[in-house]
Amino acid sequence: MDPQNAPQGPHDAAAPGPADGAVPGSGSAPGSGSGSGHGPGAPAGAERLRAADRRELILRMVAADGTVAVEELARTLAVTPSTIRRDLAHLTEQGKLARTYGGAITPGHTPEPSLNQRSGLAVAEKDRIARWAAARIAHGDTVILDAGTTTGRLAHHLRGQSELTVITNGLTTLVELAEADGVEVITLAGTLRHVSHGFVGPLAELALSRLTADKVFLGADGLDAKLGICEASLQQTSLKELMAARGAELYVLADSSKFGQRPFTAWAPLDRAWTLVTDTGATDEQLRPFRELEHVTVVMV
């Protein structure tokens, strides 16, 4: 019988030797007086968690972020990758997760493409949108740039600006503006989502709550006239919603492939005046729901 699935007694967590799947050497030597030894960000006593408790933590992490990776889980929970793989296999058999290459997602969840994968899609359209947006930014403006590929291209076109302040949670924007001496860059640093190269979470939101901007530029994985912006996690939509509230003008940069798409279940509503900037490939049928809204201006480039 697989020891991961064997019945566990009340004293399993305190059994001598390494805990269930614990990384060898992760605990303290007797009498050493050192700390607990669990990995960075791991809950206290993670190395002593029973399998059932560890799997419950895994489910919570997937629910919060939409997806998890084996190596990240192993570091966080201070166990071996093979232990995590057995946990994921067990949860998949129960229908609580769906396996992916290198990790798992929630059942029925559309796998989120990485930023590198998305950067190769609609390249010309995104660049046209980004150029139009860059032309809207005036000398001395303070702007908020969301994480994403189109906003990354917008940052690229701002490198020659001076007396400009850019607030961003996106690594792509940080890289693009790293040597732009005329641009002051304020980072909304929080928890990094590796798949999207963007910071999210309470620390990013706290920093943003202290700031305002002249213009806000948001990206989107999906866009619906009634529901708003669709993203892979609630952390992303929560930050986007706050971003939208912190600027005098709001722009959503979305190529035509994003319309009517509902790849995930997390949404950021757009209940204020905003401008949709898209490419000329968008059809009248796609744009009609947005044009029917009085608080939305549609621009095609």
mmCIF file of C-alpha atoms in Angstrom:
data_model
loop_
_atom_site.group_PDB
_atom_site.id
_atom_site.type_symbol
_atom_site.label_atom_id
_atom_site.label_comp_id
_atom_site.label_asym_id
_atom_site.label_seq_id
_atom_site.Cartn_x
_atom_site.Cartn_y
_atom_site.Cartn_z
ATOM 1 C CA MET A 1 0.000 0.000 0.000
ATOM 2 C CA ASP A 2 1.232 3.500 -0.764
ATOM 3 C CA PRO A 3 2.322 5.003 2.571
ATOM 4 C CA GLN A 4 0.738 8.290 1.548
ATOM 5 C CA ASN A 5 -2.688 6.658 1.456
ATOM 6 C CA ALA A 6 -2.309 4.350 4.458
ATOM 7 C CA PRO A 7 -4.579 4.968 7.459
ATOM 8 C CA GLN A 8 -2.897 7.332 9.907
ATOM 9 C CA GLY A 9 -3.007 7.018 13.647
ATOM 10 C CA PRO A 10 -3.191 9.870 16.133
ATOM 11 C CA HIS A 11 0.587 9.788 16.683
ATOM 12 C CA ASP A 12 1.715 9.741 13.030
ATOM 13 C CA ALA A 13 2.721 13.407 12.986
ATOM 14 C CA ALA A 14 5.058 12.914 15.929
ATOM 15 C CA ALA A 15 6.694 9.666 14.749
ATOM 16 C CA PRO A 16 10.491 9.514 15.079
ATOM 17 C CA GLY A 17 12.596 10.318 12.006
ATOM 18 C CA PRO A 18 11.641 12.530 9.040
ATOM 19 C CA ALA A 19 7.996 13.585 8.851
ATOM 20 C CA ASP A 20 5.704 12.414 6.074
ATOM 21 C CA GLY A 21 7.656 13.349 2.958
ATOM 22 C CA ALA A 22 9.771 15.922 4.812
ATOM 23 C CA VAL A 23 12.954 17.094 3.160
ATOM 24 C CA PRO A 24 15.883 15.350 4.859
ATOM 25 C CA GLY A 25 17.698 17.741 7.163
ATOM 26 C CA SER A 26 14.829 20.208 7.232
ATOM 27 C CA GLY A 27 14.201 19.723 10.939
ATOM 28 C CA SER A 28 16.368 20.693 13.903
ATOM 29 C CA ALA A 29 18.992 18.395 15.355
ATOM 30 C CA PRO A 30 18.325 17.370 18.971
ATOM 31 C CA GLY A 31 19.573 20.006 21.315
ATOM 32 C CA SER A 32 20.655 22.321 18.487
ATOM 33 C CA GLY A 33 18.202 25.048 19.500
ATOM 34 C CA SER A 34 17.711 26.010 15.829
ATOM 35 C CA GLY A 35 14.405 27.040 14.261
ATOM 36 C CA SER A 36 11.683 24.870 12.825
ATOM 37 C CA GLY A 37 13.525 24.382 9.526
ATOM 38 C CA HIS A 38 10.507 24.696 7.237
ATOM 39 C CA GLY A 39 10.904 26.342 3.844
ATOM 40 C CA PRO A 40 10.350 30.034 3.092
ATOM 41 C CA GLY A 41 6.703 30.944 3.460
ATOM 42 C CA ALA A 42 5.804 27.535 4.877
ATOM 43 C CA PRO A 43 3.280 27.393 7.702
ATOM 44 C CA ALA A 44 4.739 26.750 11.157
ATOM 45 C CA GLY A 45 5.304 23.031 11.617
ATOM 46 C CA ALA A 46 4.850 22.307 7.897
ATOM 47 C CA GLU A 47 7.411 19.500 8.148
ATOM 48 C CA ARG A 48 5.123 17.714 10.633
ATOM 49 C CA LEU A 49 1.860 18.033 8.721
ATOM 50 C CA ARG A 50 -0.158 14.891 8.187
ATOM 51 C CA ALA A 51 -0.912 14.065 4.554
ATOM 52 C CA ALA A 52 -4.573 15.058 4.962
ATOM 53 C CA ASP A 53 -3.647 18.460 6.400
ATOM 54 C CA ARG A 54 -1.011 19.051 3.743
ATOM 55 C CA ARG A 55 -3.473 18.248 0.978
ATOM 56 C CA GLU A 56 -5.989 20.656 2.472
ATOM 57 C CA LEU A 57 -3.343 23.395 2.331
ATOM 58 C CA ILE A 58 -2.630 22.518 -1.298
ATOM 59 C CA LEU A 59 -6.325 22.873 -2.155
ATOM 60 C CA ARG A 60 -6.424 26.282 -0.482
ATOM 61 C CA MET A 61 -3.378 27.445 -2.434
ATOM 62 C CA VAL A 62 -4.907 26.300 -5.730
ATOM 63 C CA ALA A 63 -8.191 28.040 -4.876
ATOM 64 C CA ALA A 64 -6.349 31.296 -4.156
ATOM 65 C CA ASP A 65 -4.171 31.384 -7.270
ATOM 66 C CA GLY A 66 -5.880 29.088 -9.773
ATOM 67 C CA THR A 67 -2.758 27.011 -10.335
ATOM 68 C CA VAL A 68 0.198 25.570 -8.407
ATOM 69 C CA ALA A 69 3.600 24.158 -9.332
ATOM 70 C CA VAL A 70 5.191 21.077 -7.798
ATOM 71 C CA GLU A 71 8.523 22.706 -6.989
ATOM 72 C CA GLU A 72 6.887 25.731 -5.388
ATOM 73 C CA LEU A 73 4.652 23.526 -3.233
ATOM 74 C CA ALA A 74 7.620 21.401 -2.184
ATOM 75 C CA ARG A 75 9.536 24.486 -1.040
ATOM 76 C CA THR A 76 6.555 26.032 0.730
ATOM 77 C CA LEU A 77 5.520 22.869 2.567
ATOM 78 C CA ALA A 78 9.099 21.636 3.184
ATOM 79 C CA VAL A 79 8.553 18.212 1.631
ATOM 80 C CA THR A 80 9.996 16.443 -1.385
ATOM 81 C CA PRO A 81 8.645 16.978 -4.918
ATOM 82 C CA SER A 82 7.762 13.265 -5.070
ATOM 83 C CA THR A 83 5.558 13.703 -2.000
ATOM 84 C CA ILE A 84 3.790 16.630 -3.661
ATOM 85 C CA ARG A 85 3.270 14.603 -6.840
ATOM 86 C CA ARG A 86 1.626 11.833 -4.826
ATOM 87 C CA ASP A 87 -0.560 14.415 -3.095
ATOM 88 C CA LEU A 88 -1.613 15.890 -6.428
ATOM 89 C CA ALA A 89 -2.312 12.437 -7.855
ATOM 90 C CA HIS A 90 -4.476 11.619 -4.819
ATOM 91 C CA LEU A 91 -6.414 14.900 -5.098
ATOM 92 C CA THR A 92 -6.836 14.403 -8.842
ATOM 93 C CA GLU A 93 -8.298 10.924 -8.284
ATOM 94 C CA GLN A 94 -10.835 12.522 -5.930
ATOM 95 C CA GLY A 95 -11.772 15.071 -8.580
ATOM 96 C CA LYS A 96 -10.541 17.992 -6.509
ATOM 97 C CA LEU A 97 -7.720 18.989 -8.876
ATOM 98 C CA ALA A 98 -6.713 18.609 -12.519
ATOM 99 C CA ARG A 99 -3.070 17.813 -13.234
ATOM 100 C CA THR A 100 -0.953 19.936 -15.548
ATOM 101 C CA TYR A 101 2.640 19.660 -16.678
ATOM 102 C CA GLY A 102 4.595 20.466 -13.517
ATOM 103 C CA GLY A 103 1.620 21.202 -11.282
ATOM 104 C CA ALA A 104 -2.156 21.301 -10.999
ATOM 105 C CA ILE A 105 -5.171 23.556 -11.511
ATOM 106 C CA THR A 106 -8.735 23.630 -10.261
ATOM 107 C CA PRO A 107 -11.117 21.239 -12.087
ATOM 108 C CA GLY A 108 -12.639 22.813 -15.183
ATOM 109 C CA HIS A 109 -10.044 25.560 -15.013
ATOM 110 C CA THR A 110 -8.531 26.728 -18.291
ATOM 111 C CA PRO A 111 -4.732 26.472 -18.058
ATOM 112 C CA GLU A 112 -3.281 29.954 -17.889
ATOM 113 C CA PRO A 113 -0.732 30.613 -20.651
ATOM 114 C CA SER A 114 2.559 32.028 -19.468
ATOM 115 C CA LEU A 115 3.573 35.578 -20.263
ATOM 116 C CA ASN A 116 6.201 34.226 -22.669
ATOM 117 C CA GLN A 117 3.519 32.267 -24.518
ATOM 118 C CA ARG A 118 1.212 35.290 -24.699
ATOM 119 C CA SER A 119 3.984 37.598 -25.880
ATOM 120 C CA GLY A 120 4.000 35.775 -29.216
ATOM 121 C CA LEU A 121 0.263 36.324 -29.846
ATOM 122 C CA ALA A 122 -1.234 39.293 -31.758
ATOM 123 C CA VAL A 123 2.160 41.017 -31.735
ATOM 124 C CA ALA A 124 1.356 43.705 -34.324
ATOM 125 C CA GLU A 125 -2.067 44.431 -32.836
ATOM 126 C CA LYS A 126 -0.681 44.831 -29.332
ATOM 127 C CA ASP A 127 2.034 47.164 -30.557
ATOM 128 C CA ARG A 128 -0.460 49.403 -32.379
ATOM 129 C CA ILE A 129 -2.600 49.580 -29.257
ATOM 130 C CA ALA A 130 0.471 50.358 -27.146
ATOM 131 C CA ARG A 131 1.620 53.142 -29.492
ATOM 132 C CA TRP A 132 -1.823 54.767 -29.358
ATOM 133 C CA ALA A 133 -1.817 54.595 -25.575
ATOM 134 C CA ALA A 134 1.698 56.060 -25.351
ATOM 135 C CA ALA A 135 0.560 59.050 -27.402
ATOM 136 C CA ARG A 136 -2.130 59.781 -24.781
ATOM 137 C CA ILE A 137 0.430 60.183 -22.013
ATOM 138 C CA ALA A 138 1.478 63.789 -21.434
ATOM 139 C CA HIS A 139 4.644 65.344 -20.050
ATOM 140 C CA GLY A 140 4.548 65.209 -16.252
ATOM 141 C CA ASP A 141 1.836 62.536 -16.040
ATOM 142 C CA THR A 142 1.643 59.839 -13.402
ATOM 143 C CA VAL A 143 0.334 56.608 -14.892
ATOM 144 C CA ILE A 144 -0.472 53.105 -13.642
ATOM 145 C CA LEU A 145 0.529 50.213 -15.899
ATOM 146 C CA ASP A 146 -0.931 46.788 -15.218
ATOM 147 C CA ALA A 147 1.182 43.648 -15.674
ATOM 148 C CA GLY A 148 0.866 42.070 -19.125
ATOM 149 C CA THR A 149 2.174 41.920 -22.662
ATOM 150 C CA THR A 150 0.337 44.921 -24.125
ATOM 151 C CA THR A 151 1.175 47.141 -21.171
ATOM 152 C CA GLY A 152 4.741 45.889 -21.501
ATOM 153 C CA ARG A 153 4.790 47.199 -25.061
ATOM 154 C CA LEU A 154 3.348 50.483 -23.795
ATOM 155 C CA ALA A 155 6.266 50.748 -21.354
ATOM 156 C CA HIS A 156 8.645 50.107 -24.261
ATOM 157 C CA HIS A 157 7.276 53.183 -26.051
ATOM 158 C CA LEU A 158 7.698 55.328 -22.935
ATOM 159 C CA ARG A 159 11.446 54.837 -22.591
ATOM 160 C CA GLY A 160 12.272 58.198 -24.185
ATOM 161 C CA GLN A 161 9.900 60.172 -21.967
ATOM 162 C CA SER A 162 11.005 62.615 -19.286
ATOM 163 C CA GLU A 163 9.317 63.828 -16.096
ATOM 164 C CA LEU A 164 7.009 60.838 -16.168
ATOM 165 C CA THR A 165 6.051 58.647 -13.213
ATOM 166 C CA VAL A 166 5.044 55.031 -13.828
ATOM 167 C CA ILE A 167 3.405 52.907 -11.129
ATOM 168 C CA THR A 168 3.407 49.221 -12.000
ATOM 169 C CA ASN A 169 3.123 45.661 -10.736
ATOM 170 C CA GLY A 170 4.605 44.199 -13.929
ATOM 171 C CA LEU A 171 8.100 42.789 -14.309
ATOM 172 C CA THR A 172 8.023 43.454 -18.056
ATOM 173 C CA THR A 173 7.467 47.154 -17.447
ATOM 174 C CA LEU A 174 10.247 47.220 -14.865
ATOM 175 C CA VAL A 175 12.688 45.703 -17.342
ATOM 176 C CA GLU A 176 11.630 48.044 -20.143
ATOM 177 C CA LEU A 177 12.075 51.147 -17.970
ATOM 178 C CA ALA A 178 15.103 50.044 -15.956
ATOM 179 C CA GLU A 179 17.429 52.339 -17.935
ATOM 180 C CA ALA A 180 14.906 55.101 -18.707
ATOM 181 C CA ASP A 181 16.489 57.836 -16.609
ATOM 182 C CA GLY A 182 13.684 60.299 -17.288
ATOM 183 C CA VAL A 183 11.009 57.981 -15.892
ATOM 184 C CA GLU A 184 10.426 57.541 -12.169
ATOM 185 C CA VAL A 185 9.252 53.987 -11.549
ATOM 186 C CA ILE A 186 7.241 52.979 -8.476
ATOM 187 C CA THR A 187 6.899 49.239 -7.957
ATOM 188 C CA LEU A 188 3.793 47.647 -6.433
ATOM 189 C CA ALA A 189 5.821 44.792 -4.992
ATOM 190 C CA GLY A 190 3.903 41.952 -3.400
ATOM 191 C CA THR A 191 3.647 38.264 -4.198
ATOM 192 C CA LEU A 192 5.035 37.389 -7.619
ATOM 193 C CA ARG A 193 2.820 35.333 -9.945
ATOM 194 C CA HIS A 194 5.494 33.570 -11.957
ATOM 195 C CA VAL A 195 3.177 32.658 -14.819
ATOM 196 C CA SER A 196 2.175 36.275 -15.507
ATOM 197 C CA HIS A 197 5.291 38.102 -14.250
ATOM 198 C CA GLY A 198 3.116 40.336 -12.084
ATOM 199 C CA PHE A 199 2.989 41.189 -8.389
ATOM 200 C CA VAL A 200 -0.326 40.781 -6.538
ATOM 201 C CA GLY A 201 -1.605 40.458 -3.001
ATOM 202 C CA PRO A 202 -2.132 42.640 0.073
ATOM 203 C CA LEU A 203 1.293 44.296 -0.020
ATOM 204 C CA ALA A 204 0.801 45.435 -3.624
ATOM 205 C CA GLU A 205 -2.710 46.671 -2.790
ATOM 206 C CA LEU A 206 -1.474 48.504 0.308
ATOM 207 C CA ALA A 207 1.162 50.355 -1.719
ATOM 208 C CA LEU A 208 -1.389 51.248 -4.408
ATOM 209 C CA SER A 209 -3.884 52.532 -1.838
ATOM 210 C CA ARG A 210 -1.408 55.309 -1.012
ATOM 211 C CA LEU A 211 -1.137 56.485 -4.622
ATOM 212 C CA THR A 212 -3.210 58.161 -7.337
ATOM 213 C CA ALA A 213 -2.580 58.620 -11.048
ATOM 214 C CA ASP A 214 -3.653 60.691 -14.033
ATOM 215 C CA LYS A 215 -4.212 57.651 -16.230
ATOM 216 C CA VAL A 216 -4.582 53.906 -15.682
ATOM 217 C CA PHE A 217 -3.879 51.279 -18.363
ATOM 218 C CA LEU A 218 -5.179 47.759 -17.739
ATOM 219 C CA GLY A 219 -4.760 44.535 -19.678
ATOM 220 C CA ALA A 220 -7.170 41.581 -19.758
ATOM 221 C CA ASP A 221 -7.217 37.829 -20.318
ATOM 222 C CA GLY A 222 -10.877 38.147 -21.264
ATOM 223 C CA LEU A 223 -13.316 41.033 -21.600
ATOM 224 C CA ASP A 224 -17.091 41.119 -21.256
ATOM 225 C CA ALA A 225 -19.246 44.251 -21.507
ATOM 226 C CA LYS A 226 -21.334 43.309 -18.467
ATOM 227 C CA LEU A 227 -18.886 41.435 -16.261
ATOM 228 C CA GLY A 228 -15.689 43.393 -16.908
ATOM 229 C CA ILE A 229 -12.144 42.021 -17.013
ATOM 230 C CA CYS A 230 -11.560 38.284 -16.634
ATOM 231 C CA GLU A 231 -8.372 36.966 -15.014
ATOM 232 C CA ALA A 232 -7.006 33.713 -13.657
ATOM 233 C CA SER A 233 -7.113 34.623 -9.964
ATOM 234 C CA LEU A 234 -9.031 36.767 -7.509
ATOM 235 C CA GLN A 235 -5.764 38.388 -6.455
ATOM 236 C CA GLN A 236 -5.358 39.771 -9.966
ATOM 237 C CA THR A 237 -8.900 41.067 -10.277
ATOM 238 C CA SER A 238 -8.779 42.618 -6.816
ATOM 239 C CA LEU A 239 -5.675 44.598 -7.751
ATOM 240 C CA LYS A 240 -7.101 45.599 -11.127
ATOM 241 C CA GLU A 241 -10.274 46.861 -9.494
ATOM 242 C CA LEU A 242 -8.212 48.999 -7.127
ATOM 243 C CA MET A 243 -6.075 50.252 -10.012
ATOM 244 C CA ALA A 244 -9.196 51.327 -11.901
ATOM 245 C CA ALA A 245 -10.304 53.397 -8.905
ATOM 246 C CA ARG A 246 -6.993 55.194 -8.446
ATOM 247 C CA GLY A 247 -6.800 57.094 -11.746
ATOM 248 C CA ALA A 248 -8.594 60.064 -13.278
ATOM 249 C CA GLU A 249 -8.805 58.300 -16.672
ATOM 250 C CA LEU A 250 -9.125 54.565 -17.273
ATOM 251 C CA TYR A 251 -8.072 52.685 -20.410
ATOM 252 C CA VAL A 252 -8.426 48.963 -21.061
ATOM 253 C CA LEU A 253 -5.978 47.702 -23.697
ATOM 254 C CA ALA A 254 -7.356 44.539 -25.294
ATOM 255 C CA ASP A 255 -6.789 43.056 -28.728
ATOM 256 C CA SER A 256 -9.817 41.622 -30.497
ATOM 257 C CA SER A 257 -9.127 38.031 -29.408
ATOM 258 C CA LYS A 258 -10.138 38.952 -25.835
ATOM 259 C CA PHE A 259 -13.780 39.885 -26.523
ATOM 260 C CA GLY A 260 -16.453 37.598 -25.123
ATOM 261 C CA GLN A 261 -13.798 35.342 -23.619
ATOM 262 C CA ARG A 262 -14.447 33.845 -20.194
ATOM 263 C CA PRO A 263 -11.408 31.598 -19.676
ATOM 264 C CA PHE A 264 -11.510 31.920 -15.886
ATOM 265 C CA THR A 265 -13.982 32.688 -13.119
ATOM 266 C CA ALA A 266 -12.456 35.791 -11.501
ATOM 267 C CA TRP A 267 -13.725 39.203 -12.663
ATOM 268 C CA ALA A 268 -12.923 42.875 -12.118
ATOM 269 C CA PRO A 269 -16.063 44.960 -12.784
ATOM 270 C CA LEU A 270 -15.758 48.195 -14.756
ATOM 271 C CA ASP A 271 -18.477 50.405 -13.315
ATOM 272 C CA ARG A 272 -16.986 53.804 -14.135
ATOM 273 C CA ALA A 273 -16.216 55.734 -17.328
ATOM 274 C CA TRP A 274 -13.482 54.012 -19.326
ATOM 275 C CA THR A 275 -12.014 53.730 -22.809
ATOM 276 C CA LEU A 276 -11.642 50.433 -24.628
ATOM 277 C CA VAL A 277 -8.664 50.416 -26.993
ATOM 278 C CA THR A 278 -8.591 47.530 -29.455
ATOM 279 C CA ASP A 279 -7.433 46.642 -32.965
ATOM 280 C CA THR A 280 -9.238 46.919 -36.279
ATOM 281 C CA GLY A 281 -9.803 43.176 -36.346
ATOM 282 C CA ALA A 282 -12.647 43.557 -33.862
ATOM 283 C CA THR A 283 -16.058 43.007 -35.463
ATOM 284 C CA ASP A 284 -19.179 45.128 -35.054
ATOM 285 C CA GLU A 285 -20.802 42.207 -33.275
ATOM 286 C CA GLN A 286 -17.959 42.040 -30.758
ATOM 287 C CA LEU A 287 -18.001 45.779 -30.107
ATOM 288 C CA ARG A 288 -21.774 46.358 -30.056
ATOM 289 C CA PRO A 289 -22.231 45.423 -26.344
ATOM 290 C CA PHE A 290 -19.530 47.935 -25.381
ATOM 291 C CA ARG A 291 -20.820 50.713 -27.634
ATOM 292 C CA GLU A 292 -24.269 50.336 -26.099
ATOM 293 C CA LEU A 293 -22.868 51.324 -22.699
ATOM 294 C CA GLU A 294 -22.962 55.069 -22.087
ATOM 295 C CA HIS A 295 -19.863 55.074 -19.908
ATOM 296 C CA VAL A 296 -17.637 53.268 -22.442
ATOM 297 C CA THR A 297 -15.723 54.870 -25.322
ATOM 298 C CA VAL A 298 -14.461 52.492 -28.004
ATOM 299 C CA VAL A 299 -11.267 53.217 -29.957
ATOM 300 C CA MET A 300 -9.973 51.042 -32.804
ATOM 301 C CA VAL A 301 -6.364 51.353 -33.964
#
